[in-house]
CSV table of C-alpha atoms and ligand atoms in Angstrom, one decimal:
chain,number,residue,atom,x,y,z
A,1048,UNK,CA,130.1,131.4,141.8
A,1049,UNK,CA,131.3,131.8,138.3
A,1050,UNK,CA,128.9,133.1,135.9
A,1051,UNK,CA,131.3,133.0,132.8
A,1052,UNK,CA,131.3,130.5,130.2
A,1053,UNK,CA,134.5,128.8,129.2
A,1054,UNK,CA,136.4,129.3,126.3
A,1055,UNK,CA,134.8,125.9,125.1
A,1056,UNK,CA,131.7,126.1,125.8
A,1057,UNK,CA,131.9,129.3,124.0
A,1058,UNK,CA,132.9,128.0,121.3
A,1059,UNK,CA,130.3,124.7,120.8
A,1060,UNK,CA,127.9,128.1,121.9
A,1061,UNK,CA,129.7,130.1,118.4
A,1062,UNK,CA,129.8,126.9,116.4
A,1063,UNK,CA,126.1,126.2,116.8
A,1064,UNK,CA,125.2,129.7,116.1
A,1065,UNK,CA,126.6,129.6,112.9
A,1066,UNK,CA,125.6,126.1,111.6
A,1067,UNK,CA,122.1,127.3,112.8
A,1068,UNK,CA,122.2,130.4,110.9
A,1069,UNK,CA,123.7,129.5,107.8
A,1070,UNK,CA,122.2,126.1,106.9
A,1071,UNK,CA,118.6,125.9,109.1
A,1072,UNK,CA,117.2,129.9,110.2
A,1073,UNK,CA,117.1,130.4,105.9
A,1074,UNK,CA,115.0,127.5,105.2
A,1075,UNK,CA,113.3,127.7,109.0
A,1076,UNK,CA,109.7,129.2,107.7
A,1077,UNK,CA,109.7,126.6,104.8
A,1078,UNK,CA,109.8,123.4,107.4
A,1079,UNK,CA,107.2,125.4,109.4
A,1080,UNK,CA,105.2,125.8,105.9
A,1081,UNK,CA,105.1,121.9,104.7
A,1082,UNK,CA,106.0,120.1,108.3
A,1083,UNK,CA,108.4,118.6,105.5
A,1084,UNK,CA,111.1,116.3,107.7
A,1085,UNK,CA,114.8,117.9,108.2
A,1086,UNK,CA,116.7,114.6,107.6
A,1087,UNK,CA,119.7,116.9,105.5
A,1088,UNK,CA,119.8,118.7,108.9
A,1089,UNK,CA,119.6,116.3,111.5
A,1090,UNK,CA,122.3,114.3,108.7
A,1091,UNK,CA,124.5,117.3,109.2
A,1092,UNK,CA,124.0,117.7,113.4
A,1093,UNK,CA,125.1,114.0,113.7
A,1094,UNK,CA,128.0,115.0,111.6
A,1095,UNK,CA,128.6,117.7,114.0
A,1096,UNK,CA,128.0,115.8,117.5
A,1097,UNK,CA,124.9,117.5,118.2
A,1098,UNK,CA,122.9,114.4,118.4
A,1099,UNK,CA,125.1,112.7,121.2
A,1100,UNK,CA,126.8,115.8,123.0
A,1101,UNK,CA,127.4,114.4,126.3
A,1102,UNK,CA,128.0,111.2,125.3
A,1103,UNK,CA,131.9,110.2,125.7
A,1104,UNK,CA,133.8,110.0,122.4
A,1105,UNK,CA,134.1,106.1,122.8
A,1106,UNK,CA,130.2,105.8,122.2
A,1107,UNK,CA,130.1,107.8,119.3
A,1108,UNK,CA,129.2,111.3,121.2
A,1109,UNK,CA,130.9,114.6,121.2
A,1110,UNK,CA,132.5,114.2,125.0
A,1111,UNK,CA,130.9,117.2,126.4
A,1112,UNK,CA,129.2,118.6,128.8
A,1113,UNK,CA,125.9,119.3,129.6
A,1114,UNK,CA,126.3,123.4,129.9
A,1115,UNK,CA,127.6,122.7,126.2
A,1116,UNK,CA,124.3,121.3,125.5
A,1117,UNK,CA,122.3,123.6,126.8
A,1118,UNK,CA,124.0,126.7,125.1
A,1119,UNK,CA,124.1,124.6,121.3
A,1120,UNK,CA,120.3,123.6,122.1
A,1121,UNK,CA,119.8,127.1,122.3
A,1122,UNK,CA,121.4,128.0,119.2
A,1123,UNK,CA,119.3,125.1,117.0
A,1124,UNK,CA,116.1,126.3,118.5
A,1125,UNK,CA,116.6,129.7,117.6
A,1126,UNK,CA,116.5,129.6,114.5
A,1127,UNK,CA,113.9,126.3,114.1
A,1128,UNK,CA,112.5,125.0,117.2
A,1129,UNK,CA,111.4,122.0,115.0
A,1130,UNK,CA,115.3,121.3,114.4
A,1131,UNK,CA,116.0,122.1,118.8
A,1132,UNK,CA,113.4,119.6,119.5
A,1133,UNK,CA,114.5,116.5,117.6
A,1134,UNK,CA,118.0,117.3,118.7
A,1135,UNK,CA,116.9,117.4,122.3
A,1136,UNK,CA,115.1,114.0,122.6
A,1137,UNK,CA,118.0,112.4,120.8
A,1138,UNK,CA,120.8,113.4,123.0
A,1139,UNK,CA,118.3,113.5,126.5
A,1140,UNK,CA,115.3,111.3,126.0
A,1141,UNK,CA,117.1,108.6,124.0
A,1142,UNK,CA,121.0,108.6,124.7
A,1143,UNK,CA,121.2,110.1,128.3
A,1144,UNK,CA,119.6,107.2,129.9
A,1145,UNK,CA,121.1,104.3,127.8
A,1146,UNK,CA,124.8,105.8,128.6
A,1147,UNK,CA,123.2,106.0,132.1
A,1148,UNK,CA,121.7,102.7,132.6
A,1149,UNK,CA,122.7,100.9,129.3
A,1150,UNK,CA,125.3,97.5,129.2
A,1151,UNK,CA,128.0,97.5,127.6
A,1152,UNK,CA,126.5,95.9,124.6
A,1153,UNK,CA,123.5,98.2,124.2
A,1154,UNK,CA,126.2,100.8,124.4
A,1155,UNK,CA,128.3,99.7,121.3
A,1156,UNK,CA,125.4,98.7,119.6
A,1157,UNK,CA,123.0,101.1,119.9
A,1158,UNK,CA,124.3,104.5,121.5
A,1159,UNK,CA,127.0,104.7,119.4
A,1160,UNK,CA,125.0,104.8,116.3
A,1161,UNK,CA,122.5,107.1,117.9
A,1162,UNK,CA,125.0,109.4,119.8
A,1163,UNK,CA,126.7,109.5,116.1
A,1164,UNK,CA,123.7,110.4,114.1
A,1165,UNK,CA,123.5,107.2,112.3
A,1166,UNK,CA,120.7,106.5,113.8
A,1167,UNK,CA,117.4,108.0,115.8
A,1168,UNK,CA,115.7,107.5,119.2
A,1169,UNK,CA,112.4,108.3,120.7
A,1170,UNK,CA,110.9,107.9,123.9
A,1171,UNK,CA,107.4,106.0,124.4
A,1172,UNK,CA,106.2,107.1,127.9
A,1173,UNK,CA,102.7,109.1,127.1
A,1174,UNK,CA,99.9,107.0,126.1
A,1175,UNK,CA,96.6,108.0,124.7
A,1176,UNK,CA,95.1,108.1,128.4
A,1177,UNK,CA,98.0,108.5,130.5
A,1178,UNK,CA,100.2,111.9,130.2
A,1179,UNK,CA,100.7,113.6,133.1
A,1180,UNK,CA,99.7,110.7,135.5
A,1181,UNK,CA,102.1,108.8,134.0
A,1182,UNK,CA,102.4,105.5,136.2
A,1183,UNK,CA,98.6,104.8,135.0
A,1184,UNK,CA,100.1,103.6,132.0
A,1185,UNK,CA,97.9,100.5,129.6
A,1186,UNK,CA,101.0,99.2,127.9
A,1187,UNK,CA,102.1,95.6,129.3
A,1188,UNK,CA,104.9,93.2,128.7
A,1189,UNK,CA,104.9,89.5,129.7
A,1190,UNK,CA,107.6,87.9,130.3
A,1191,UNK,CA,108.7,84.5,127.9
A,1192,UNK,CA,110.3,81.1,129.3
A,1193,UNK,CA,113.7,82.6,127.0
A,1194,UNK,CA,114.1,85.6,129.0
A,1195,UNK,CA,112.2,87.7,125.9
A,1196,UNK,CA,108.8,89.8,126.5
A,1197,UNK,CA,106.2,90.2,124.4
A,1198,UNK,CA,104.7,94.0,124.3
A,1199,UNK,CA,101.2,95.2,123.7
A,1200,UNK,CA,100.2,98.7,124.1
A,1201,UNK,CA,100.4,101.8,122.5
A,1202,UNK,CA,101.9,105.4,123.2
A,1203,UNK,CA,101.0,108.9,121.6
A,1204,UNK,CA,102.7,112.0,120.5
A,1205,UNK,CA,106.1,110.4,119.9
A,1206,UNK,CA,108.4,113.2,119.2
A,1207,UNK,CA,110.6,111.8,116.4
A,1208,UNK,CA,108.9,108.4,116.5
A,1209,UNK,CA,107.6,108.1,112.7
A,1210,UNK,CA,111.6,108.9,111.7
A,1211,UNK,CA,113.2,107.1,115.1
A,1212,UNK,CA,115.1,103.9,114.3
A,1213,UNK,CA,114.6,102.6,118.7
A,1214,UNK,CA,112.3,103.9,120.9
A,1215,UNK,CA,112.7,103.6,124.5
A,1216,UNK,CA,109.2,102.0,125.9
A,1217,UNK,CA,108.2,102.0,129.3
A,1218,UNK,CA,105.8,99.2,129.8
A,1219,UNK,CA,104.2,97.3,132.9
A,1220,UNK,CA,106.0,94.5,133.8
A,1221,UNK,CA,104.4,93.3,137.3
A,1222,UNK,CA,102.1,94.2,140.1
A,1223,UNK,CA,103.2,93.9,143.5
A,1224,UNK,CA,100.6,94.5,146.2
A,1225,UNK,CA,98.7,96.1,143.3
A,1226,UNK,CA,101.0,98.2,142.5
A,1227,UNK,CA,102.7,98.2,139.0
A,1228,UNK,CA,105.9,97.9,137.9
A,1229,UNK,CA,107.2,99.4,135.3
A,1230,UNK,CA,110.2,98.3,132.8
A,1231,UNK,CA,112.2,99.9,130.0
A,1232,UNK,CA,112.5,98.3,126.7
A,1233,UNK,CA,114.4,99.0,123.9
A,1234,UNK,CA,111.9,98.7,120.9
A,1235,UNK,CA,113.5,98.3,117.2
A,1236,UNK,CA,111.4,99.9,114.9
A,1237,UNK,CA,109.4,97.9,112.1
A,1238,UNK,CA,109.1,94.5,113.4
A,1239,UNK,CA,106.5,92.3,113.0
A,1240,UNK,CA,103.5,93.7,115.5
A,1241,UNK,CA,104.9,97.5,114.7
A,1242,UNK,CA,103.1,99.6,113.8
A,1243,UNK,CA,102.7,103.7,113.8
A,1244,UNK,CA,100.0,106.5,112.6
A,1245,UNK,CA,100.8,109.3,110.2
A,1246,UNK,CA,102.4,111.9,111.9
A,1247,UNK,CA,100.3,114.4,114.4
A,1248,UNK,CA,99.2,117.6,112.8
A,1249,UNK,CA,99.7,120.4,115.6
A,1250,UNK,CA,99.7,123.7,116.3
A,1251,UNK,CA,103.3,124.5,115.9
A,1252,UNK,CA,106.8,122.6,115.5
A,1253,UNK,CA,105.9,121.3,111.9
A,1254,UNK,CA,108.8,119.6,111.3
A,1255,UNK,CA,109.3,117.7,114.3
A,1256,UNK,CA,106.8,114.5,113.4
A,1257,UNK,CA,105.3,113.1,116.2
A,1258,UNK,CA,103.0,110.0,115.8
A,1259,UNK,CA,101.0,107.0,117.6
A,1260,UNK,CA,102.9,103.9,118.0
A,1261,UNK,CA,101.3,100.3,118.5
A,1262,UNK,CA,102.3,96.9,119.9
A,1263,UNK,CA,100.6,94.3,119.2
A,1264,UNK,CA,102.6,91.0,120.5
A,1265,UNK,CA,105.8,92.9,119.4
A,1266,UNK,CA,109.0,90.4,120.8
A,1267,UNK,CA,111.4,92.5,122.3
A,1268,UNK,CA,114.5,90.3,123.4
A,1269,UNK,CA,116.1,90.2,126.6
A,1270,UNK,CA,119.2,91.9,125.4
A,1271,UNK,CA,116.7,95.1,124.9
A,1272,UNK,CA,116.3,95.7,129.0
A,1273,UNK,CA,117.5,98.5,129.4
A,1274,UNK,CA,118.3,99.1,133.3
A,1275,UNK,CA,116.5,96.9,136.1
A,1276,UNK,CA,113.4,94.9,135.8
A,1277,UNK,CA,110.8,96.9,137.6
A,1278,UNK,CA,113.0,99.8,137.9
A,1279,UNK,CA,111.8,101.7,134.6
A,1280,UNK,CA,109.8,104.2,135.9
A,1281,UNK,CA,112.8,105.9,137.9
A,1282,UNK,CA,114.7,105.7,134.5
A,1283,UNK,CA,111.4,107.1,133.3
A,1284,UNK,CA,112.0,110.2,135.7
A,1285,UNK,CA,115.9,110.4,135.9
A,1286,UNK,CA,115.5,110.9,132.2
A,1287,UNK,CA,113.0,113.7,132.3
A,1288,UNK,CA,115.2,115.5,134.4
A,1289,UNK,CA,117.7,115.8,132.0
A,1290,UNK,CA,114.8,116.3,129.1
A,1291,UNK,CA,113.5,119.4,130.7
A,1292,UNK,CA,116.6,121.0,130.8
A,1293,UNK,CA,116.7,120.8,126.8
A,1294,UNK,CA,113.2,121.9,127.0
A,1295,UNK,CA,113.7,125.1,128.7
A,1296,UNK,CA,116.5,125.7,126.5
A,1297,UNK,CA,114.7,125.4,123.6
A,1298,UNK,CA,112.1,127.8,125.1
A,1299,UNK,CA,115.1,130.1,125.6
A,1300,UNK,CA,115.5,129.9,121.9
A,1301,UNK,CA,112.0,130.6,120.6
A,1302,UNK,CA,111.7,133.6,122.7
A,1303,UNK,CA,115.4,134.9,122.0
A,1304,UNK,CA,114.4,134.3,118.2
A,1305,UNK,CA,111.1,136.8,118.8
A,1306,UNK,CA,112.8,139.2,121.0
A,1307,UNK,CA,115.7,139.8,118.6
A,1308,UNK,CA,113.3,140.6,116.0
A,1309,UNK,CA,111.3,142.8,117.7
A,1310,UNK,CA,114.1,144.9,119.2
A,1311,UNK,CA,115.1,145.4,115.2
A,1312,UNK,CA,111.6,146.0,113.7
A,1313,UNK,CA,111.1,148.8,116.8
A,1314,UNK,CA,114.0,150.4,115.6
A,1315,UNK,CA,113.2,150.6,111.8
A,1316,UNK,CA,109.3,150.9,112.5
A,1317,UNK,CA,107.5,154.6,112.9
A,1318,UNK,CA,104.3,155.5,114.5
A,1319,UNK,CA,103.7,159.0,115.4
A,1320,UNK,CA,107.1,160.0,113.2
A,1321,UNK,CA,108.6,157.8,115.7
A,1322,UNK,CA,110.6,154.8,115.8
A,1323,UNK,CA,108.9,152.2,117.7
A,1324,UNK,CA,111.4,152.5,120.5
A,1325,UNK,CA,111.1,155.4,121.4
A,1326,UNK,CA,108.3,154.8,122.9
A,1327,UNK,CA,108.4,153.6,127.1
A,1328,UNK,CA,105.4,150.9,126.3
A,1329,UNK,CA,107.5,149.4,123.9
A,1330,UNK,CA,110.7,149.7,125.9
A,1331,UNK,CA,109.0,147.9,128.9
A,1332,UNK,CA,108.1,145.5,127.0
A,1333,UNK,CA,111.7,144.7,125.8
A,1334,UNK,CA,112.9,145.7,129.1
A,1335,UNK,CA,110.4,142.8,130.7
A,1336,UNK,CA,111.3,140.3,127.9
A,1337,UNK,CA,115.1,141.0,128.3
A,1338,UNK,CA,115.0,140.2,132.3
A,1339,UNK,CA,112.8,136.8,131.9
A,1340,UNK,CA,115.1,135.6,129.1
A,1341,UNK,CA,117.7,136.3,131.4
A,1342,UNK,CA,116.7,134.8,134.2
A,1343,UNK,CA,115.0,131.7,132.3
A,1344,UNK,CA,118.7,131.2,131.3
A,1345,UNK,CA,120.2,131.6,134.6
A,1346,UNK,CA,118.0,128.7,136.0
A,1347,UNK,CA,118.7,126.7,133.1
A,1348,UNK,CA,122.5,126.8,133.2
A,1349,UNK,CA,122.6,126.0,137.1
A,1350,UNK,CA,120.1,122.8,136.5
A,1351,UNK,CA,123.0,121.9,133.9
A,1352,UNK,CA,125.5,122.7,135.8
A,1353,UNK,CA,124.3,120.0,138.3
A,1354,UNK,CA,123.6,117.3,136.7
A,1355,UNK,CA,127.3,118.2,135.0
A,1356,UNK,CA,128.3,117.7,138.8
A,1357,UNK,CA,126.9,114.5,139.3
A,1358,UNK,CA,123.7,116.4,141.7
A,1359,UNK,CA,120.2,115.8,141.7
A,1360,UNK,CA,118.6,118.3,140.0
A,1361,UNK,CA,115.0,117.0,139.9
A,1362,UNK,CA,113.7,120.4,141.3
A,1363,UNK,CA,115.9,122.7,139.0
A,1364,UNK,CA,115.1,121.3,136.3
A,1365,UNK,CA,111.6,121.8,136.6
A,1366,UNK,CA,111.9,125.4,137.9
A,1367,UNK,CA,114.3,125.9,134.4
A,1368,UNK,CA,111.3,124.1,132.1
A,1369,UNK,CA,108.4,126.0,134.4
A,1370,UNK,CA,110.2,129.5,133.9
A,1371,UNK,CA,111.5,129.1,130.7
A,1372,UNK,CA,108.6,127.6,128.9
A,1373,UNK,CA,106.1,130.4,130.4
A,1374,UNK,CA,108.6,133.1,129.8
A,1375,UNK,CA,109.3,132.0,126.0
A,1376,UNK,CA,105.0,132.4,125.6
A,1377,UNK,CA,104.9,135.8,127.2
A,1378,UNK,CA,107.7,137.3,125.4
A,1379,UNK,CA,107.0,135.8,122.0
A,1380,UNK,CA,103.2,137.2,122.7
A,1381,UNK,CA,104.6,140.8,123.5
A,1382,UNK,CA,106.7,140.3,120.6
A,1383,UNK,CA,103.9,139.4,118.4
A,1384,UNK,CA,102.4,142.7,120.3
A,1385,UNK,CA,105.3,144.9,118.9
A,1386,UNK,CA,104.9,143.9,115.0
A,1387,UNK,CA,100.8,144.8,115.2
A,1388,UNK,CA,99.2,143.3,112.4
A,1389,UNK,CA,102.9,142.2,110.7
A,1390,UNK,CA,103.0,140.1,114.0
A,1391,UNK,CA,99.7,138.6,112.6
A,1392,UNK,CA,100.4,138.1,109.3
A,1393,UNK,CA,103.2,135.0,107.8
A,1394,UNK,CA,105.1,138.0,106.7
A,1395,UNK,CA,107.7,138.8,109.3
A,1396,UNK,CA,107.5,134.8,110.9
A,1397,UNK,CA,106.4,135.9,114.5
A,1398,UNK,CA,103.7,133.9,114.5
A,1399,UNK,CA,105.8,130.8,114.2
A,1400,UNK,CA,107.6,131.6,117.2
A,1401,UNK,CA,104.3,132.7,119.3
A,1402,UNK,CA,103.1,128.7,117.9
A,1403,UNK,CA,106.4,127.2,118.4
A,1404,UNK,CA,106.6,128.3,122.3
A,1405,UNK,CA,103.3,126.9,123.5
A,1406,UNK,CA,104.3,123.2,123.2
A,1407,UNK,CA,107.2,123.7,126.1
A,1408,UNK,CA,104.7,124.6,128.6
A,1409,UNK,CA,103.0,121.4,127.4
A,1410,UNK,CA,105.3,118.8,126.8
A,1411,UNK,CA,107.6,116.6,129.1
A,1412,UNK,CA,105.8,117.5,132.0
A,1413,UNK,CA,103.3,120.3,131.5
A,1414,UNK,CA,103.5,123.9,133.6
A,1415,UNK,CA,101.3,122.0,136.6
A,1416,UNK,CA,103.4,118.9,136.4
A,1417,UNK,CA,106.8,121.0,136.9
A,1418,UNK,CA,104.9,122.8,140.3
A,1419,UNK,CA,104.2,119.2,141.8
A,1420,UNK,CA,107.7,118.4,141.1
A,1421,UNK,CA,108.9,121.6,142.9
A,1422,UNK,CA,106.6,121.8,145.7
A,1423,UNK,CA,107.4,118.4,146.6
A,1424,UNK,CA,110.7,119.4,146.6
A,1425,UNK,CA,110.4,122.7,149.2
A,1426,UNK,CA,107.8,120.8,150.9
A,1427,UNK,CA,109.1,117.4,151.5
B,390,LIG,N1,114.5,110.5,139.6
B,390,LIG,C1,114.5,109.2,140.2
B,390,LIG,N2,113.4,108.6,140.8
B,390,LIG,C2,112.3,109.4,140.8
B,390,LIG,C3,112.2,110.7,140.3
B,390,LIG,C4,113.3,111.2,139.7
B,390,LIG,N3,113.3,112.4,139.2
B,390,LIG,N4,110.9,111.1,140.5
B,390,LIG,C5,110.3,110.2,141.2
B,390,LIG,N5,111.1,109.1,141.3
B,390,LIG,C6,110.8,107.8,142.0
B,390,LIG,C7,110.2,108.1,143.4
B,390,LIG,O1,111.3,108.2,144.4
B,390,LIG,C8,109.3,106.9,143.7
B,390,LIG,O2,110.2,105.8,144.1
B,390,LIG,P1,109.6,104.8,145.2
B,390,LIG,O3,108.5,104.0,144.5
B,390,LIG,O4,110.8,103.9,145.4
B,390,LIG,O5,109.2,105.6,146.4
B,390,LIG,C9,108.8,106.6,142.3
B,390,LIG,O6,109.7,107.2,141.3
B,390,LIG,C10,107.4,107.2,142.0
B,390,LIG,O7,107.5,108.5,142.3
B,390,LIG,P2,106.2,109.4,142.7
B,390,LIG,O8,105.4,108.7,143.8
B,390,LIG,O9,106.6,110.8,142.9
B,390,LIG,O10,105.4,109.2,141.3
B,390,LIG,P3,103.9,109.8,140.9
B,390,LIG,O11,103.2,108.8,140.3
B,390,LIG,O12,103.4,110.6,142.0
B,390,LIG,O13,104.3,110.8,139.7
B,390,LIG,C11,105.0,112.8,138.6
B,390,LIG,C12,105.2,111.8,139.7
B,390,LIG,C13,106.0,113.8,138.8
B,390,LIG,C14,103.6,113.4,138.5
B,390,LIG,C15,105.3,112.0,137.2
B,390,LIG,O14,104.3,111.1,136.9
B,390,LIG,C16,105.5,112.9,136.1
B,390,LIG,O15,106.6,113.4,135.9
B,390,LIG,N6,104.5,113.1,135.2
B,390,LIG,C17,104.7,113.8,133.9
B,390,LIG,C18,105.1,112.8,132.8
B,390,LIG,C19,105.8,113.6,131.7
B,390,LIG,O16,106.6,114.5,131.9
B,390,LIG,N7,105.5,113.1,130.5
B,390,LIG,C20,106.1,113.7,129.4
B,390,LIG,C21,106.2,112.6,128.3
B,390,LIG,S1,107.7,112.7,127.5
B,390,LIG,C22,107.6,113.8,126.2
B,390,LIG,O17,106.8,114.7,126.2
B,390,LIG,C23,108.6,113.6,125.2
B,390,LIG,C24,108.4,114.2,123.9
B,390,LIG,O18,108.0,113.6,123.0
B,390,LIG,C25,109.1,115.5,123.7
């Protein structure tokens, strides 16, 4: 088992750092402040092939692999878990399964432009009262005598769907022995029938817009299948597999973002005519924080490591998004801990990381969802 990154990987790793650092972590409490839109930096990550990193050159991605993803996703979220978000569901949520189950048309016409950052996806599986139980989905498409469906429905909390050019809709297609089937549709924005809320106001990740999307007799044609009729709600999973992986590395970025901090302020910081880390409470709690990062990490870079293989990796993923999503809340709270009432405060910017790490416990399969998906798993 090798545990050491290669010289590329450390690179894209190096690369993201400092396009993170110098054009995003300075204006990162600003975007928290207004929930103002990134479009100049999500402009300059397509520019850079982080919108489309494991898609192959020839469709517009950066040809790399999903290690390399992880690591840069990382990076982004870091220093704005806003900006790590909207990357992830581009590259995972949106490109992943079109380079996976796409035709060679919907690849040249609409991964390339969205692995290059030309244009945005989004990915319409929740629905105002189906989340977790996904299949129970209300959103339907019939089919027409010219092969085209017509969709009705609607789905909520659409990370980047007010901005997203395509979203990729899951929709019920047929019942079989009263069972429904599900299909995945390629939905352009803005045509007749569209239609979309303003965007959610949440707790944290501002600047990631999220929003309610409605069909009403929108025509999706035929060319817009994406995969199987029927077969949607395995691309539905497959995909998540590969989102929660991004997930719990953007959870790995939030809490990295706290620790760092807090390891600084203890050493500048005096109580008692001490500096903060001096003190064994405060070490533990670094020491604690340092170990679950660590580890977070470790079980996110095998689950990418896997699907870089070609493996299932249902299960790993979910015990990367599990770990690292609860980790990233219990060390941005001891964080918060270590800065007292500066913590508190907008001052010092802990708070928007303490905000920022509660969605990955929540979204793309919450905490409980991720111990199904494992315990099936071990149990069988
Ligand atoms: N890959 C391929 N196929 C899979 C699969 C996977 N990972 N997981 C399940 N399947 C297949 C099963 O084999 C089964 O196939 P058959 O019908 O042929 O047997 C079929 O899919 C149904 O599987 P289950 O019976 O296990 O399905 P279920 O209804 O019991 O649900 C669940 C399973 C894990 C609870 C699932 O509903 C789930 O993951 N729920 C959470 C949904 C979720 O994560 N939503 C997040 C929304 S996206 C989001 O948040 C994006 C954003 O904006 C950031």
């Amino acid at each position: 088992m090798d545990f050491e990154l290669t010289d590329d990987q450390r690179l894209i790793q190096q690369t993201a750092r400092d396009f993170a650092t110098r054009e995003i972590e300075p204006i990162a409490a600003a975007l928290d402040k207004t929930a103002r839109w990134p479009g100049e930096i999500v402009a300059q990550m397509g520019a850079l092939g982080f919108l489309g990193m494991t898609i192959p050159t020839e469709y517009g991605g950066a040809g790399l692999d999903n290690v390399s993803y992880s690591l840069a996703c990382e990076e982004l979220s870091r220093a704005c878990a806003s900006c790590g978000v909207i990357m992830s569901v581009n590259n995972s949520l949106f490109c992943d399964p079109l380079l996976k189950f796409g035709n060679e048309w919907q690849k040249r016409e609409i991964l390339t432009p969205t692995a290059s950052g030309k244009l945005l996806g989004a990915y319409g599986l929740t629905e105002p009262s189906s989340g977790s139980d996904a299949q129970t989905m209300q959103t339907v498409a019939e089919k027409q005598g010219d092969g085209s469906w017509i969709l009705n429905g609607s789905k909520n909390f659409i990370t980047n769907g007010p901005e997203a050019d395509h979203v990729l809709v899951f929709a019920i297609t047929a019942r079989v022995d009263g069972r429904a089937k599900h299909t995945a549709l390629i939905v352009k924005k803005g045509q007749p029938g569209y239609a979309q809320s303003p965007h959610d106001e949440k707790l944290g990740i501002h600047a990631a817009h999220s929003c309610t999307i409605y069909f009403e007799n929108v025509r999706v044609e035929k060319e817009y299948v994406l995969g199987d009729e029927g077969g949607g709600f395995k691309i539905a999973m497959a995909t998540l597999d590969g989102g929660r992986i991004g997930i719990a590395s953007q959870a790995l970025g939030i809490a990295r973002a706290a620790l760092e901090k807090a390891i600084a302020y203890s050493k500048e910081r005096k109580s008692f005519n001490q500096p903060l880390a001096t003190f064994q409470a405060i070490q533990w709690m670094i020491a604690d924080s340092d170990v679950e990062l660590d580890a977070a990490r470790l079980l996110t870079l095998r689950a990418a490591a896997m699907k870089d293989r070609g493996l299932r990796h249902s299960a790993e993923s979910a015990m990367a998004k599990l770990y690292a999503s609860e980790m990233s809340t219990r060390v941005t709270h001891r964080a918060l801990q270590i800065f007292g009432g500066y913590g508190y405060t907008t001052e010092y910017g802990m708070e928007r990381h303490y905000r920022d790490a509660r969605i990955t416990e929540i979204y793309e399969g919450t905490s409980e969802i991720q111990r199904i998906v494992i315990a099936k798993n071990a149990i069988g």
